[in-house]
Amino acid sequence: MNCSIVYASQTGNTALVAQAVRRGAGACCAQFGEAGAAALQGDLVFVGYWVDKGTADQQSRQVLAGLANRRIALFGTCGMGGAPDYYAGIEQRVAALVPESCTLVGSFLCQGKMAQAVGQRYEAALQADPSDARAQAGLVNFRRALGHPDEEDLARAERFARQIVTQDQEKTI
């Protein structure tokens, strides 16, 4: 069994997670790289995305739209953290992008650091209004996100991929 791993990464977070997914996929990985580079091989495709406005980025949405009759495993990174319900909503919205002819076999999402400009916007908002609760919470989250994806995030991504590949191999035997 062969699989492909493709990803889109704006700040490098999803690229780091993609490397962990690649380690977890092991020898079944026949193709690895940035989304849109080539036609995808294998019946199992891992698609990595970064979260943009609560769903997958445009490039990843295009990759998903172009897939047919595949088993799909999704993985992604999101700057916002600490909100399981928010993550569940993202995973549901991205899962809804999987074409009907495909089968979603799993999903993984973890926190990633945000672009410095985001932190600067929160700081500027707090300079203008130190009591701005939304900017205060945003800055706390921005600072927490700086360490992500961390080693535990990457280990969980690797385990996720290993589990998907193992389950897929068992179903095709």
mmCIF file with all atom_site columns, C-alpha atoms in Angstrom:
data_model
loop_
_atom_site.group_PDB
_atom_site.id
_atom_site.type_symbol
_atom_site.label_atom_id
_atom_site.label_alt_id
_atom_site.label_comp_id
_atom_site.label_asym_id
_atom_site.label_entity_id
_atom_site.label_seq_id
_atom_site.pdbx_PDB_ins_code
_atom_site.Cartn_x
_atom_site.Cartn_y
_atom_site.Cartn_z
_atom_site.occupancy
_atom_site.B_iso_or_equiv
_atom_site.pdbx_formal_charge
_atom_site.auth_seq_id
_atom_site.auth_comp_id
_atom_site.auth_asym_id
_atom_site.auth_atom_id
_atom_site.pdbx_PDB_model_num
ATOM 1   C CA . MET A 1 1   ? 0.000   0.000  0.000  1.00 0.00 ? 1   MET A CA 1
ATOM 2   C CA . ASN A 1 2   ? 1.268   3.465  -0.912 1.00 0.00 ? 2   ASN A CA 1
ATOM 3   C CA . CYS A 1 3   ? 0.168   6.821  0.425  1.00 0.00 ? 3   CYS A CA 1
ATOM 4   C CA . SER A 1 4   ? 0.749   10.455 -0.410 1.00 0.00 ? 4   SER A CA 1
ATOM 5   C CA . ILE A 1 5   ? 1.315   13.255 2.056  1.00 0.00 ? 5   ILE A CA 1
ATOM 6   C CA . VAL A 1 6   ? 0.689   16.778 0.807  1.00 0.00 ? 6   VAL A CA 1
ATOM 7   C CA . TYR A 1 7   ? 0.432   19.982 2.782  1.00 0.00 ? 7   TYR A CA 1
ATOM 8   C CA . ALA A 1 8   ? 0.123   23.746 2.618  1.00 0.00 ? 8   ALA A CA 1
ATOM 9   C CA . SER A 1 9   ? 2.062   25.769 5.174  1.00 0.00 ? 9   SER A CA 1
ATOM 10  C CA . GLN A 1 10  ? 2.075   29.530 5.593  1.00 0.00 ? 10  GLN A CA 1
ATOM 11  C CA . THR A 1 11  ? 4.378   29.904 8.612  1.00 0.00 ? 11  THR A CA 1
ATOM 12  C CA . GLY A 1 12  ? 6.094   26.500 8.691  1.00 0.00 ? 12  GLY A CA 1
ATOM 13  C CA . ASN A 1 13  ? 3.833   24.944 11.339 1.00 0.00 ? 13  ASN A CA 1
ATOM 14  C CA . THR A 1 14  ? 2.036   22.545 9.018  1.00 0.00 ? 14  THR A CA 1
ATOM 15  C CA . ALA A 1 15  ? 5.334   21.648 7.335  1.00 0.00 ? 15  ALA A CA 1
ATOM 16  C CA . LEU A 1 16  ? 6.682   20.529 10.740 1.00 0.00 ? 16  LEU A CA 1
ATOM 17  C CA . VAL A 1 17  ? 3.579   18.469 11.401 1.00 0.00 ? 17  VAL A CA 1
ATOM 18  C CA . ALA A 1 18  ? 3.817   17.000 7.879  1.00 0.00 ? 18  ALA A CA 1
ATOM 19  C CA . GLN A 1 19  ? 7.316   15.732 8.702  1.00 0.00 ? 19  GLN A CA 1
ATOM 20  C CA . ALA A 1 20  ? 5.917   14.011 11.796 1.00 0.00 ? 20  ALA A CA 1
ATOM 21  C CA . VAL A 1 21  ? 3.101   12.504 9.715  1.00 0.00 ? 21  VAL A CA 1
ATOM 22  C CA . ARG A 1 22  ? 5.730   11.267 7.269  1.00 0.00 ? 22  ARG A CA 1
ATOM 23  C CA . ARG A 1 23  ? 7.640   9.545  10.082 1.00 0.00 ? 23  ARG A CA 1
ATOM 24  C CA . GLY A 1 24  ? 4.413   7.930  11.269 1.00 0.00 ? 24  GLY A CA 1
ATOM 25  C CA . ALA A 1 25  ? 3.454   6.792  7.759  1.00 0.00 ? 25  ALA A CA 1
ATOM 26  C CA . GLY A 1 26  ? 6.835   5.121  7.362  1.00 0.00 ? 26  GLY A CA 1
ATOM 27  C CA . ALA A 1 27  ? 7.572   3.065  4.276  1.00 0.00 ? 27  ALA A CA 1
ATOM 28  C CA . CYS A 1 28  ? 4.065   3.444  2.830  1.00 0.00 ? 28  CYS A CA 1
ATOM 29  C CA . CYS A 1 29  ? 4.832   7.090  1.965  1.00 0.00 ? 29  CYS A CA 1
ATOM 30  C CA . ALA A 1 30  ? 5.402   7.119  -1.797 1.00 0.00 ? 30  ALA A CA 1
ATOM 31  C CA . GLN A 1 31  ? 4.985   10.868 -2.215 1.00 0.00 ? 31  GLN A CA 1
ATOM 32  C CA . PHE A 1 32  ? 5.635   13.805 0.107  1.00 0.00 ? 32  PHE A CA 1
ATOM 33  C CA . GLY A 1 33  ? 5.559   17.516 -0.559 1.00 0.00 ? 33  GLY A CA 1
ATOM 34  C CA . GLU A 1 34  ? 3.727   20.780 -0.782 1.00 0.00 ? 34  GLU A CA 1
ATOM 35  C CA . ALA A 1 35  ? 0.180   20.716 -2.089 1.00 0.00 ? 35  ALA A CA 1
ATOM 36  C CA . GLY A 1 36  ? -0.263  21.149 -5.808 1.00 0.00 ? 36  GLY A CA 1
ATOM 37  C CA . ALA A 1 37  ? 3.201   19.888 -6.759 1.00 0.00 ? 37  ALA A CA 1
ATOM 38  C CA . ALA A 1 38  ? 2.096   16.755 -8.646 1.00 0.00 ? 38  ALA A CA 1
ATOM 39  C CA . ALA A 1 39  ? -0.700  14.270 -9.203 1.00 0.00 ? 39  ALA A CA 1
ATOM 40  C CA . LEU A 1 40  ? -1.252  12.322 -6.014 1.00 0.00 ? 40  LEU A CA 1
ATOM 41  C CA . GLN A 1 41  ? -0.339  8.658  -5.809 1.00 0.00 ? 41  GLN A CA 1
ATOM 42  C CA . GLY A 1 42  ? -1.939  5.941  -3.733 1.00 0.00 ? 42  GLY A CA 1
ATOM 43  C CA . ASP A 1 43  ? -5.382  5.323  -2.408 1.00 0.00 ? 43  ASP A CA 1
ATOM 44  C CA . LEU A 1 44  ? -4.612  6.931  0.959  1.00 0.00 ? 44  LEU A CA 1
ATOM 45  C CA . VAL A 1 45  ? -3.867  10.663 0.931  1.00 0.00 ? 45  VAL A CA 1
ATOM 46  C CA . PHE A 1 46  ? -2.870  12.713 3.980  1.00 0.00 ? 46  PHE A CA 1
ATOM 47  C CA . VAL A 1 47  ? -3.811  16.358 3.365  1.00 0.00 ? 47  VAL A CA 1
ATOM 48  C CA . GLY A 1 48  ? -2.253  18.988 5.632  1.00 0.00 ? 48  GLY A CA 1
ATOM 49  C CA . TYR A 1 49  ? -3.752  22.461 5.960  1.00 0.00 ? 49  TYR A CA 1
ATOM 50  C CA . TRP A 1 50  ? -3.398  25.614 7.982  1.00 0.00 ? 50  TRP A CA 1
ATOM 51  C CA . VAL A 1 51  ? -6.528  27.185 9.396  1.00 0.00 ? 51  VAL A CA 1
ATOM 52  C CA . ASP A 1 52  ? -7.721  30.299 7.608  1.00 0.00 ? 52  ASP A CA 1
ATOM 53  C CA . LYS A 1 53  ? -10.884 31.950 8.928  1.00 0.00 ? 53  LYS A CA 1
ATOM 54  C CA . GLY A 1 54  ? -12.070 28.787 10.642 1.00 0.00 ? 54  GLY A CA 1
ATOM 55  C CA . THR A 1 55  ? -11.483 26.305 7.809  1.00 0.00 ? 55  THR A CA 1
ATOM 56  C CA . ALA A 1 56  ? -8.720  24.923 5.587  1.00 0.00 ? 56  ALA A CA 1
ATOM 57  C CA . ASP A 1 57  ? -6.627  27.343 3.550  1.00 0.00 ? 57  ASP A CA 1
ATOM 58  C CA . GLN A 1 58  ? -7.493  27.887 -0.124 1.00 0.00 ? 58  GLN A CA 1
ATOM 59  C CA . GLN A 1 59  ? -4.692  25.688 -1.512 1.00 0.00 ? 59  GLN A CA 1
ATOM 60  C CA . SER A 1 60  ? -5.736  22.724 0.642  1.00 0.00 ? 60  SER A CA 1
ATOM 61  C CA . ARG A 1 61  ? -9.389  23.223 -0.293 1.00 0.00 ? 61  ARG A CA 1
ATOM 62  C CA . GLN A 1 62  ? -8.349  23.000 -3.959 1.00 0.00 ? 62  GLN A CA 1
ATOM 63  C CA . VAL A 1 63  ? -6.408  19.779 -3.324 1.00 0.00 ? 63  VAL A CA 1
ATOM 64  C CA . LEU A 1 64  ? -9.388  18.223 -1.575 1.00 0.00 ? 64  LEU A CA 1
ATOM 65  C CA . ALA A 1 65  ? -11.768 19.302 -4.352 1.00 0.00 ? 65  ALA A CA 1
ATOM 66  C CA . GLY A 1 66  ? -9.546  17.528 -6.882 1.00 0.00 ? 66  GLY A CA 1
ATOM 67  C CA . LEU A 1 67  ? -9.591  14.155 -5.129 1.00 0.00 ? 67  LEU A CA 1
ATOM 68  C CA . ALA A 1 68  ? -11.889 11.286 -6.018 1.00 0.00 ? 68  ALA A CA 1
ATOM 69  C CA . ASN A 1 69  ? -12.267 7.738  -4.753 1.00 0.00 ? 69  ASN A CA 1
ATOM 70  C CA . ARG A 1 70  ? -9.526  8.031  -2.137 1.00 0.00 ? 70  ARG A CA 1
ATOM 71  C CA . ARG A 1 71  ? -9.194  7.476  1.574  1.00 0.00 ? 71  ARG A CA 1
ATOM 72  C CA . ILE A 1 72  ? -8.368  10.852 3.126  1.00 0.00 ? 72  ILE A CA 1
ATOM 73  C CA . ALA A 1 73  ? -6.655  11.658 6.426  1.00 0.00 ? 73  ALA A CA 1
ATOM 74  C CA . LEU A 1 74  ? -6.607  15.333 7.383  1.00 0.00 ? 74  LEU A CA 1
ATOM 75  C CA . PHE A 1 75  ? -4.071  17.117 9.568  1.00 0.00 ? 75  PHE A CA 1
ATOM 76  C CA . GLY A 1 76  ? -3.734  20.783 10.335 1.00 0.00 ? 76  GLY A CA 1
ATOM 77  C CA . THR A 1 77  ? -2.479  23.597 12.491 1.00 0.00 ? 77  THR A CA 1
ATOM 78  C CA . CYS A 1 78  ? -4.364  26.492 14.036 1.00 0.00 ? 78  CYS A CA 1
ATOM 79  C CA . GLY A 1 79  ? -3.017  29.567 15.789 1.00 0.00 ? 79  GLY A CA 1
ATOM 80  C CA . MET A 1 80  ? -5.844  29.651 18.298 1.00 0.00 ? 80  MET A CA 1
ATOM 81  C CA . GLY A 1 81  ? -5.566  27.138 21.091 1.00 0.00 ? 81  GLY A CA 1
ATOM 82  C CA . GLY A 1 82  ? -7.127  25.985 24.307 1.00 0.00 ? 82  GLY A CA 1
ATOM 83  C CA . ALA A 1 83  ? -10.651 25.666 22.913 1.00 0.00 ? 83  ALA A CA 1
ATOM 84  C CA . PRO A 1 84  ? -11.625 22.043 22.112 1.00 0.00 ? 84  PRO A CA 1
ATOM 85  C CA . ASP A 1 85  ? -15.058 23.099 20.805 1.00 0.00 ? 85  ASP A CA 1
ATOM 86  C CA . TYR A 1 86  ? -13.415 25.542 18.387 1.00 0.00 ? 86  TYR A CA 1
ATOM 87  C CA . TYR A 1 87  ? -11.096 22.788 17.127 1.00 0.00 ? 87  TYR A CA 1
ATOM 88  C CA . ALA A 1 88  ? -14.039 20.390 16.739 1.00 0.00 ? 88  ALA A CA 1
ATOM 89  C CA . GLY A 1 89  ? -15.838 22.999 14.631 1.00 0.00 ? 89  GLY A CA 1
ATOM 90  C CA . ILE A 1 90  ? -12.795 23.450 12.406 1.00 0.00 ? 90  ILE A CA 1
ATOM 91  C CA . GLU A 1 91  ? -12.436 19.695 11.953 1.00 0.00 ? 91  GLU A CA 1
ATOM 92  C CA . GLN A 1 92  ? -16.124 19.441 11.003 1.00 0.00 ? 92  GLN A CA 1
ATOM 93  C CA . ARG A 1 93  ? -15.878 22.275 8.470  1.00 0.00 ? 93  ARG A CA 1
ATOM 94  C CA . VAL A 1 94  ? -12.749 20.786 6.872  1.00 0.00 ? 94  VAL A CA 1
ATOM 95  C CA . ALA A 1 95  ? -14.247 17.274 6.878  1.00 0.00 ? 95  ALA A CA 1
ATOM 96  C CA . ALA A 1 96  ? -17.211 18.687 4.946  1.00 0.00 ? 96  ALA A CA 1
ATOM 97  C CA . LEU A 1 97  ? -14.748 19.601 2.156  1.00 0.00 ? 97  LEU A CA 1
ATOM 98  C CA . VAL A 1 98  ? -13.888 15.945 1.514  1.00 0.00 ? 98  VAL A CA 1
ATOM 99  C CA . PRO A 1 99  ? -15.601 14.897 -1.751 1.00 0.00 ? 99  PRO A CA 1
ATOM 100 C CA . GLU A 1 100 ? -18.471 12.420 -1.469 1.00 0.00 ? 100 GLU A CA 1
ATOM 101 C CA . SER A 1 101 ? -16.591 9.771  -3.463 1.00 0.00 ? 101 SER A CA 1
ATOM 102 C CA . CYS A 1 102 ? -13.819 9.805  -0.845 1.00 0.00 ? 102 CYS A CA 1
ATOM 103 C CA . THR A 1 103 ? -13.739 8.324  2.652  1.00 0.00 ? 103 THR A CA 1
ATOM 104 C CA . LEU A 1 104 ? -12.452 10.375 5.577  1.00 0.00 ? 104 LEU A CA 1
ATOM 105 C CA . VAL A 1 105 ? -10.400 8.010  7.754  1.00 0.00 ? 105 VAL A CA 1
ATOM 106 C CA . GLY A 1 106 ? -9.138  10.445 10.392 1.00 0.00 ? 106 GLY A CA 1
ATOM 107 C CA . SER A 1 107 ? -8.349  13.987 11.406 1.00 0.00 ? 107 SER A CA 1
ATOM 108 C CA . PHE A 1 108 ? -5.649  15.649 13.513 1.00 0.00 ? 108 PHE A CA 1
ATOM 109 C CA . LEU A 1 109 ? -5.369  19.308 14.531 1.00 0.00 ? 109 LEU A CA 1
ATOM 110 C CA . CYS A 1 110 ? -2.897  21.058 16.809 1.00 0.00 ? 110 CYS A CA 1
ATOM 111 C CA . GLN A 1 111 ? -1.881  24.572 17.727 1.00 0.00 ? 111 GLN A CA 1
ATOM 112 C CA . GLY A 1 112 ? 0.774   26.388 15.741 1.00 0.00 ? 112 GLY A CA 1
ATOM 113 C CA . LYS A 1 113 ? 2.539   29.672 16.235 1.00 0.00 ? 113 LYS A CA 1
ATOM 114 C CA . MET A 1 114 ? 1.063   32.738 14.561 1.00 0.00 ? 114 MET A CA 1
ATOM 115 C CA . ALA A 1 115 ? 2.748   35.324 12.387 1.00 0.00 ? 115 ALA A CA 1
ATOM 116 C CA . GLN A 1 116 ? 4.442   38.127 14.358 1.00 0.00 ? 116 GLN A CA 1
ATOM 117 C CA . ALA A 1 117 ? 2.067   40.645 12.780 1.00 0.00 ? 117 ALA A CA 1
ATOM 118 C CA . VAL A 1 118 ? -0.800  39.056 14.729 1.00 0.00 ? 118 VAL A CA 1
ATOM 119 C CA . GLY A 1 119 ? 0.939   39.685 18.053 1.00 0.00 ? 119 GLY A CA 1
ATOM 120 C CA . GLN A 1 120 ? 1.758   43.222 16.980 1.00 0.00 ? 120 GLN A CA 1
ATOM 121 C CA . ARG A 1 121 ? -1.933  43.878 16.232 1.00 0.00 ? 121 ARG A CA 1
ATOM 122 C CA . TYR A 1 122 ? -2.903  42.678 19.730 1.00 0.00 ? 122 TYR A CA 1
ATOM 123 C CA . GLU A 1 123 ? -0.193  44.862 21.292 1.00 0.00 ? 123 GLU A CA 1
ATOM 124 C CA . ALA A 1 124 ? -1.332  47.908 19.297 1.00 0.00 ? 124 ALA A CA 1
ATOM 125 C CA . ALA A 1 125 ? -4.944  47.297 20.337 1.00 0.00 ? 125 ALA A CA 1
ATOM 126 C CA . LEU A 1 126 ? -3.847  47.176 23.987 1.00 0.00 ? 126 LEU A CA 1
ATOM 127 C CA . GLN A 1 127 ? -1.879  50.389 23.639 1.00 0.00 ? 127 GLN A CA 1
ATOM 128 C CA . ALA A 1 128 ? -5.017  52.056 22.308 1.00 0.00 ? 128 ALA A CA 1
ATOM 129 C CA . ASP A 1 129 ? -7.232  50.494 24.999 1.00 0.00 ? 129 ASP A CA 1
ATOM 130 C CA . PRO A 1 130 ? -5.497  48.618 27.858 1.00 0.00 ? 130 PRO A CA 1
ATOM 131 C CA . SER A 1 131 ? -8.860  47.279 29.050 1.00 0.00 ? 131 SER A CA 1
ATOM 132 C CA . ASP A 1 132 ? -9.654  45.548 25.716 1.00 0.00 ? 132 ASP A CA 1
ATOM 133 C CA . ALA A 1 133 ? -10.443 42.029 26.991 1.00 0.00 ? 133 ALA A CA 1
ATOM 134 C CA . ARG A 1 134 ? -10.408 40.502 23.513 1.00 0.00 ? 134 ARG A CA 1
ATOM 135 C CA . ALA A 1 135 ? -6.931  41.888 22.774 1.00 0.00 ? 135 ALA A CA 1
ATOM 136 C CA . GLN A 1 136 ? -5.703  40.751 26.217 1.00 0.00 ? 136 GLN A CA 1
ATOM 137 C CA . ALA A 1 137 ? -6.919  37.181 25.601 1.00 0.00 ? 137 ALA A CA 1
ATOM 138 C CA . GLY A 1 138 ? -5.555  37.259 22.069 1.00 0.00 ? 138 GLY A CA 1
ATOM 139 C CA . LEU A 1 139 ? -2.101  38.308 23.242 1.00 0.00 ? 139 LEU A CA 1
ATOM 140 C CA . VAL A 1 140 ? -2.064  35.560 25.897 1.00 0.00 ? 140 VAL A CA 1
ATOM 141 C CA . ASN A 1 141 ? -2.964  32.990 23.224 1.00 0.00 ? 141 ASN A CA 1
ATOM 142 C CA . PHE A 1 142 ? -0.415  34.451 20.788 1.00 0.00 ? 142 PHE A CA 1
ATOM 143 C CA . ARG A 1 143 ? 2.350   34.054 23.380 1.00 0.00 ? 143 ARG A CA 1
ATOM 144 C CA . ARG A 1 144 ? 1.212   30.526 24.285 1.00 0.00 ? 144 ARG A CA 1
ATOM 145 C CA . ALA A 1 145 ? 1.209   29.573 20.606 1.00 0.00 ? 145 ALA A CA 1
ATOM 146 C CA . LEU A 1 146 ? 4.849   30.625 20.109 1.00 0.00 ? 146 LEU A CA 1
ATOM 147 C CA . GLY A 1 147 ? 6.031   27.231 21.343 1.00 0.00 ? 147 GLY A CA 1
ATOM 148 C CA . HIS A 1 148 ? 3.808   25.220 19.011 1.00 0.00 ? 148 HIS A CA 1
ATOM 149 C CA . PRO A 1 149 ? 3.777   22.852 17.392 1.00 0.00 ? 149 PRO A CA 1
ATOM 150 C CA . ASP A 1 150 ? 5.805   21.457 20.280 1.00 0.00 ? 150 ASP A CA 1
ATOM 151 C CA . GLU A 1 151 ? 7.364   18.015 20.723 1.00 0.00 ? 151 GLU A CA 1
ATOM 152 C CA . GLU A 1 152 ? 4.141   16.570 22.135 1.00 0.00 ? 152 GLU A CA 1
ATOM 153 C CA . ASP A 1 153 ? 2.132   17.937 19.191 1.00 0.00 ? 153 ASP A CA 1
ATOM 154 C CA . LEU A 1 154 ? 4.597   16.324 16.783 1.00 0.00 ? 154 LEU A CA 1
ATOM 155 C CA . ALA A 1 155 ? 4.577   13.031 18.677 1.00 0.00 ? 155 ALA A CA 1
ATOM 156 C CA . ARG A 1 156 ? 0.767   12.983 18.570 1.00 0.00 ? 156 ARG A CA 1
ATOM 157 C CA . ALA A 1 157 ? 0.849   13.692 14.798 1.00 0.00 ? 157 ALA A CA 1
ATOM 158 C CA . GLU A 1 158 ? 3.274   10.826 14.271 1.00 0.00 ? 158 GLU A CA 1
ATOM 159 C CA . ARG A 1 159 ? 1.066   8.454  16.305 1.00 0.00 ? 159 ARG A CA 1
ATOM 160 C CA . PHE A 1 160 ? -1.984  9.638  14.349 1.00 0.00 ? 160 PHE A CA 1
ATOM 161 C CA . ALA A 1 161 ? -0.345  8.774  11.023 1.00 0.00 ? 161 ALA A CA 1
ATOM 162 C CA . ARG A 1 162 ? 0.943   5.432  12.273 1.00 0.00 ? 162 ARG A CA 1
ATOM 163 C CA . GLN A 1 163 ? -2.556  4.514  13.466 1.00 0.00 ? 163 GLN A CA 1
ATOM 164 C CA . ILE A 1 164 ? -4.159  5.550  10.151 1.00 0.00 ? 164 ILE A CA 1
ATOM 165 C CA . VAL A 1 165 ? -1.640  3.543  8.122  1.00 0.00 ? 165 VAL A CA 1
ATOM 166 C CA . THR A 1 166 ? -1.988  0.486  10.371 1.00 0.00 ? 166 THR A CA 1
ATOM 167 C CA . GLN A 1 167 ? -5.784  0.582  10.149 1.00 0.00 ? 167 GLN A CA 1
ATOM 168 C CA . ASP A 1 168 ? -5.615  1.084  6.390  1.00 0.00 ? 168 ASP A CA 1
ATOM 169 C CA . GLN A 1 169 ? -3.242  -1.860 5.927  1.00 0.00 ? 169 GLN A CA 1
ATOM 170 C CA . GLU A 1 170 ? -5.495  -4.090 8.017  1.00 0.00 ? 170 GLU A CA 1
ATOM 171 C CA . LYS A 1 171 ? -8.509  -3.185 5.868  1.00 0.00 ? 171 LYS A CA 1
ATOM 172 C CA . THR A 1 172 ? -6.697  -3.869 2.592  1.00 0.00 ? 172 THR A CA 1
ATOM 173 C CA . ILE A 1 173 ? -5.341  -7.282 3.598  1.00 0.00 ? 173 ILE A CA 1
#
